[in-house]
PDB file of C-alpha atoms in Angstrom:
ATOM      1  CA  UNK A   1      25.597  56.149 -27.154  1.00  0.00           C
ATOM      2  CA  UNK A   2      28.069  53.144 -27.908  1.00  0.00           C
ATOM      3  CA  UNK A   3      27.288  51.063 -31.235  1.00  0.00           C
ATOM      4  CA  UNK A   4      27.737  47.719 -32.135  1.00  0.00           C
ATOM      5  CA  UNK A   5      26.967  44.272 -31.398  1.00  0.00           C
ATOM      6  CA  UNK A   6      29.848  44.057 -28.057  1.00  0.00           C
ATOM      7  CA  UNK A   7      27.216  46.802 -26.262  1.00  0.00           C
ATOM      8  CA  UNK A   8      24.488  44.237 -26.971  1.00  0.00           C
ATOM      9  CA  UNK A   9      26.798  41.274 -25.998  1.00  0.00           C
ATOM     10  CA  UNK A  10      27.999  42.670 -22.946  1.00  0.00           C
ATOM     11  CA  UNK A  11      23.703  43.632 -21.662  1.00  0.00           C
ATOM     12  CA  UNK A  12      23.680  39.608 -22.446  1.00  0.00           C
ATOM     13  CA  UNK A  13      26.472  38.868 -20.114  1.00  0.00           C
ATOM     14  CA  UNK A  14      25.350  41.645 -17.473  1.00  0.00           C
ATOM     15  CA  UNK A  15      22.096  40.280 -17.276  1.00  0.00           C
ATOM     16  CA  UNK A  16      23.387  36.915 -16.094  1.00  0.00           C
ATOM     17  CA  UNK A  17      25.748  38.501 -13.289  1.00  0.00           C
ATOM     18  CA  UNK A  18      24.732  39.119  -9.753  1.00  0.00           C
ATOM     19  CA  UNK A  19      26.613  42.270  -9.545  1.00  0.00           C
ATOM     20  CA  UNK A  20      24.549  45.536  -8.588  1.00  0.00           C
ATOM     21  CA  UNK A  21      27.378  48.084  -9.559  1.00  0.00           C
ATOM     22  CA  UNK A  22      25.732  47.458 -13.035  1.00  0.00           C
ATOM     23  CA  UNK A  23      22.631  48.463 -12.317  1.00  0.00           C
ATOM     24  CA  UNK A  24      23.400  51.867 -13.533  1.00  0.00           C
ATOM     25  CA  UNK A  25      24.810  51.138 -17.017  1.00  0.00           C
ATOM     26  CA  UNK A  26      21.963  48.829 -17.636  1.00  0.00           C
ATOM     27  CA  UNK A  27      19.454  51.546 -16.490  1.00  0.00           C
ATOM     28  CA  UNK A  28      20.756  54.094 -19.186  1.00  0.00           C
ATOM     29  CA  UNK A  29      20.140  51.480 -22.000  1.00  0.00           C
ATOM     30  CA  UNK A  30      16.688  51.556 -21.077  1.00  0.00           C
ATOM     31  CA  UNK A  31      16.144  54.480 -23.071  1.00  0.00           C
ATOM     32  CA  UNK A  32      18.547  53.421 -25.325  1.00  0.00           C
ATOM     33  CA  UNK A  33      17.606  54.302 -29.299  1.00  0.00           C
ATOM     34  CA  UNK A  34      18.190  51.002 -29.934  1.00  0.00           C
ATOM     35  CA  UNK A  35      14.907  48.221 -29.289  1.00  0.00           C
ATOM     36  CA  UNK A  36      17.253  45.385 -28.784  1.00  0.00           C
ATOM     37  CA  UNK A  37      19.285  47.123 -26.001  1.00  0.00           C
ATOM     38  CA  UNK A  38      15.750  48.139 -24.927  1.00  0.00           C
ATOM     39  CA  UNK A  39      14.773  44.091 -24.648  1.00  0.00           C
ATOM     40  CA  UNK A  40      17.605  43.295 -23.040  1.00  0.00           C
ATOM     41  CA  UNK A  41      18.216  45.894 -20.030  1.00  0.00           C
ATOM     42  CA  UNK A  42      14.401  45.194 -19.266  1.00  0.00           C
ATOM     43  CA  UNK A  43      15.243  41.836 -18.613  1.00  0.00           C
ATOM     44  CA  UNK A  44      18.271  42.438 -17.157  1.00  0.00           C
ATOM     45  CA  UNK A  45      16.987  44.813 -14.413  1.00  0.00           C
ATOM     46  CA  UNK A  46      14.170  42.668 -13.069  1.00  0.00           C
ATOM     47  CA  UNK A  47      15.880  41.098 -10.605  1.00  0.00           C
ATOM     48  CA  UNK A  48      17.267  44.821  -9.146  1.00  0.00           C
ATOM     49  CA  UNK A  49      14.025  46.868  -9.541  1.00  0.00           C
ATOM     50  CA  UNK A  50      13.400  49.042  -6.515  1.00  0.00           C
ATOM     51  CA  UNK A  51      10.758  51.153  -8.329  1.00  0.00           C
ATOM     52  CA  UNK A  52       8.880  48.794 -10.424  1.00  0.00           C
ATOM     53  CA  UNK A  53       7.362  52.066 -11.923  1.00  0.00           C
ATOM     54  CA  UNK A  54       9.944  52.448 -14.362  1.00  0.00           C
ATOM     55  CA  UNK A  55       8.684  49.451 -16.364  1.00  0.00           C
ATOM     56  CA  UNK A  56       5.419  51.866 -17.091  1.00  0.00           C
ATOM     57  CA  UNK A  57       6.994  53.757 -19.768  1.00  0.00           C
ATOM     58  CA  UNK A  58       8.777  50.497 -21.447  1.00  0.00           C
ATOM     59  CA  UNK A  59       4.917  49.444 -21.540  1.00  0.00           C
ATOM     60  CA  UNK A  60       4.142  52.052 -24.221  1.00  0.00           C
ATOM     61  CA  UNK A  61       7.830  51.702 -26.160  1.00  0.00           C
ATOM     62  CA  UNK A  62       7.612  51.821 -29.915  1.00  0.00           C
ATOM     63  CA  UNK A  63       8.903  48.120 -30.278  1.00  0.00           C
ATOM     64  CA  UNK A  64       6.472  45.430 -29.755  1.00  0.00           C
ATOM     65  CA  UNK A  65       9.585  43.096 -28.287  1.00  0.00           C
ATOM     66  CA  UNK A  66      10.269  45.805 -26.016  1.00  0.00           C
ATOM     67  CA  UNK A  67       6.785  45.668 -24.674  1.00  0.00           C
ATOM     68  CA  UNK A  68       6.786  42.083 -24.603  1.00  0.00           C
ATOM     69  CA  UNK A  69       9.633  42.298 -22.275  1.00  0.00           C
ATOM     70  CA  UNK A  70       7.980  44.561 -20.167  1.00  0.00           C
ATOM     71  CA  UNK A  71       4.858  43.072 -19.425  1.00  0.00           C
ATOM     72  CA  UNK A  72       7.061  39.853 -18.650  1.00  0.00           C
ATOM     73  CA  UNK A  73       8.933  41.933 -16.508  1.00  0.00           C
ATOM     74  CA  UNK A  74       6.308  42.854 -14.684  1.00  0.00           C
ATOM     75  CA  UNK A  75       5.090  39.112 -14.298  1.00  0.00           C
ATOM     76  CA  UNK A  76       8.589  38.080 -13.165  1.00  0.00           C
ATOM     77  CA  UNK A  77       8.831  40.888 -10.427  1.00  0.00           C
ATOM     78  CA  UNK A  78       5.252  40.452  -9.053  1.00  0.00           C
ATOM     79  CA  UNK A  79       4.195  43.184  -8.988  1.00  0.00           C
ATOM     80  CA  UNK A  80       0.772  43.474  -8.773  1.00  0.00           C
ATOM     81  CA  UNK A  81       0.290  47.557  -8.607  1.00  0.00           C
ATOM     82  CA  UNK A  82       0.820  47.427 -12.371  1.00  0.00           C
ATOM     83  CA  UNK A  83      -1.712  45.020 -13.071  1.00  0.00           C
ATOM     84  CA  UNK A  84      -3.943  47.932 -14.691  1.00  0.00           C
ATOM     85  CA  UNK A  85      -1.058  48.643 -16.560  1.00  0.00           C
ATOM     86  CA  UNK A  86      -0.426  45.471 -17.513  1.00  0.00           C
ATOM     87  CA  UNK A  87      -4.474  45.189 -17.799  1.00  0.00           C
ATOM     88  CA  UNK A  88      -4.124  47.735 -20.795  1.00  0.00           C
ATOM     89  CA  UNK A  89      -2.137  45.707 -22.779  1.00  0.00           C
ATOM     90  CA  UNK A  90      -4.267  43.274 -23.392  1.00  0.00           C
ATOM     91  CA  UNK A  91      -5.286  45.496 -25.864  1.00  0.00           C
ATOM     92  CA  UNK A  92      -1.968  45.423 -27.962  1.00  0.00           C
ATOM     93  CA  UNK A  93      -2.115  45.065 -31.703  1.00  0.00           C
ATOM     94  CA  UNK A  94       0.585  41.844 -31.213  1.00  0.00           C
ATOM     95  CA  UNK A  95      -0.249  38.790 -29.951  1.00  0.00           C
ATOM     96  CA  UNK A  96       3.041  38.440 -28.173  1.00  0.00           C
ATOM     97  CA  UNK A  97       2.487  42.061 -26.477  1.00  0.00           C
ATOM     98  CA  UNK A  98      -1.166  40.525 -25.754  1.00  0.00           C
ATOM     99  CA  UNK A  99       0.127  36.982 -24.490  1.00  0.00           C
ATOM    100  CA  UNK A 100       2.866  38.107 -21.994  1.00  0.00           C
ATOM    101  CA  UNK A 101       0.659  40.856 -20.449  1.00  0.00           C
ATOM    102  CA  UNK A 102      -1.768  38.197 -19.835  1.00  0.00           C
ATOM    103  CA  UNK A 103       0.468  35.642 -18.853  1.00  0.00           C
ATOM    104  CA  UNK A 104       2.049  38.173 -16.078  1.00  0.00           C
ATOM    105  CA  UNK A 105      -1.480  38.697 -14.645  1.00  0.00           C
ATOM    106  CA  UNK A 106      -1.733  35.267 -14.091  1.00  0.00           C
ATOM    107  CA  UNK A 107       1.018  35.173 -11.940  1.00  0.00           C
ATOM    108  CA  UNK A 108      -0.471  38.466  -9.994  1.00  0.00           C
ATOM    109  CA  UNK A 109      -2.657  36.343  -7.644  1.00  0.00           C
ATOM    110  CA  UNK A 110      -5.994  37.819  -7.305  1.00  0.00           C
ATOM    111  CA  UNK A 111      -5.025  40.851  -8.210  1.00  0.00           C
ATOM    112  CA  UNK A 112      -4.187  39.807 -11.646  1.00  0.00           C
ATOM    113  CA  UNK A 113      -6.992  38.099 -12.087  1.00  0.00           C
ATOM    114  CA  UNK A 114      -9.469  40.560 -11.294  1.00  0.00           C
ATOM    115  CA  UNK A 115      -7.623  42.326 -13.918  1.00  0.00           C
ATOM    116  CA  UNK A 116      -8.295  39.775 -16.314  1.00  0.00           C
ATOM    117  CA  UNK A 117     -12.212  39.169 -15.073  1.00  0.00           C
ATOM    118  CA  UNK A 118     -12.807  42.818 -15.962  1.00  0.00           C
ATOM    119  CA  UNK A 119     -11.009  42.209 -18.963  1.00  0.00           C
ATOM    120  CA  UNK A 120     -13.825  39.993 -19.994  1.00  0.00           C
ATOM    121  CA  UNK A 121     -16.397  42.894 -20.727  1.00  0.00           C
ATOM    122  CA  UNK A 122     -13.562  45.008 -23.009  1.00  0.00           C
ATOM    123  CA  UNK A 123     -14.741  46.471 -25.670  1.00  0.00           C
ATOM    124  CA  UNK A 124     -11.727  45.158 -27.985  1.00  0.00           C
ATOM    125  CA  UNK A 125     -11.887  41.638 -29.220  1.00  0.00           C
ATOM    126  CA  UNK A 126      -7.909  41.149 -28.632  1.00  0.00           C
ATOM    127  CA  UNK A 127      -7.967  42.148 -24.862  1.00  0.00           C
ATOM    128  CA  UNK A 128     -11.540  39.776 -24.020  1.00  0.00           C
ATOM    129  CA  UNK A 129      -9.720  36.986 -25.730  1.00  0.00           C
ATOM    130  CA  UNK A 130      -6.842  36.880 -24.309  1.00  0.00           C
ATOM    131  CA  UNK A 131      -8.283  37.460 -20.774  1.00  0.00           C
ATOM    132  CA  UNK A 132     -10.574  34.138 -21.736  1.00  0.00           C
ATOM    133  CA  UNK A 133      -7.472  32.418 -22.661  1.00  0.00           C
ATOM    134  CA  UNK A 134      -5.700  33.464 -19.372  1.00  0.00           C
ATOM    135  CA  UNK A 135      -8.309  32.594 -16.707  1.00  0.00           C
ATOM    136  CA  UNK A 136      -9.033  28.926 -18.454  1.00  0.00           C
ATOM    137  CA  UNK A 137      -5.599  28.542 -18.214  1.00  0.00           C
ATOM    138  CA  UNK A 138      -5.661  30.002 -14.893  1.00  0.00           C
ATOM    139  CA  UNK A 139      -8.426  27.343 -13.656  1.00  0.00           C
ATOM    140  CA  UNK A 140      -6.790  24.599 -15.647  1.00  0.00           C
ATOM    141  CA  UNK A 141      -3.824  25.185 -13.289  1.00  0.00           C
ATOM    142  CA  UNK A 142      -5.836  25.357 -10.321  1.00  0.00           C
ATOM    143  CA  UNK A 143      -7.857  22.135 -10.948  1.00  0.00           C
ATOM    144  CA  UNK A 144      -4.512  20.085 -11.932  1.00  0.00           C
ATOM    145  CA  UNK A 145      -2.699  21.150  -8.473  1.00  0.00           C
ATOM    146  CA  UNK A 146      -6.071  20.403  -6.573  1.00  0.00           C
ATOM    147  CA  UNK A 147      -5.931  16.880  -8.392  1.00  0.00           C
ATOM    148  CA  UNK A 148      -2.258  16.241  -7.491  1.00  0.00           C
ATOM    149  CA  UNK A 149      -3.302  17.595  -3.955  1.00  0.00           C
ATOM    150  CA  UNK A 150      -6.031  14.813  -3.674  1.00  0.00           C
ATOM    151  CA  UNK A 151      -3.671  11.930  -5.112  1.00  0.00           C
ATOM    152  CA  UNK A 152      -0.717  12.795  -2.943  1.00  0.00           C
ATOM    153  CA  UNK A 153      -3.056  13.157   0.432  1.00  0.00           C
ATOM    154  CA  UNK A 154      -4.868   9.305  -0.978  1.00  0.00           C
ATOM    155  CA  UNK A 155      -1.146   8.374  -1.338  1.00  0.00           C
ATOM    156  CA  UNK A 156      -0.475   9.015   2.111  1.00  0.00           C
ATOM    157  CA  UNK A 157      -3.501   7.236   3.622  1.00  0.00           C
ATOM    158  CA  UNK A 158      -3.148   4.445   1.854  1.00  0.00           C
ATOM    159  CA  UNK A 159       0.632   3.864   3.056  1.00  0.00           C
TER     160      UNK A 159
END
């Protein structure tokens, strides 16, 4: 395995290229030793994942960033058949771990939330908390688009 800060520097640019013949050379640094290189191909592979499945084992990595990543990963790509692994996270020792699982359910549509609703009855502190946090901010969102709905349709009426 390369060393050195150009490898890292070079996942940085490769991550901001449309180009799919890199797909494989960011794939390999997702097992990369190194939890930085880890970060970054997560991120960097989103927009190319065929098999969202291989964000499952990045869910478990050693590094707290690299889980981080993951879960936002997961968020980013929609998809919704890991919500019960994204679910699980919620029980992370880190807050970040904890916030970017939940904030990727809460882009899962129902799914996601029915994630986070079961969530509510977890027996650890860190995963009912953060499933709280996520569904008030969930309705919060909800009740501020309905509002915007119901000025822009009084708007219209009244023109």
């Amino acid at each position: 395995e390369a060393d050195g800060d150009g490898i890292v520097w070079a996942l940085e640019v490769a991550a901001n290229l449309p180009e799919p013949r890199l797909i494989p050379a960011i794939q390999r640094h997702l097992r990369s030793s190194d939890a930085t290189r880890r970060a970054i191909a997560t991120d960097a592979i989103v927009p190319w994942l065929d098999d969202v499945g291989v964000l499952v084992e990045l869910f478990v990595d050693d590094d707290s960033d690299v889980r981080a990543t993951a879960a936002r990963a997961a968020g980013t790509a929609s998809a919704e058949l890991l919500a019960a692994h994204v679910g699980r996270m919620l029980r992370d020792a880190v807050w970040e771990v904890r916030h970017q699982a939940g904030l990727a359910l809460a882009t899962m549509g129902p799914t996601g939330t029915m994630v986070l609703r079961v969530h509510l009855d977890d027996a650890d502190p860190y995963a009912r908390d953060m499933a709280a946090l996520m569904l008030d901010t969930i309705a919060a969102r909800d009740t501020s688009a309905h509002r915007r709905v119901g000025v822009d349709e009084h708007r219209n009426v009244a023109a």
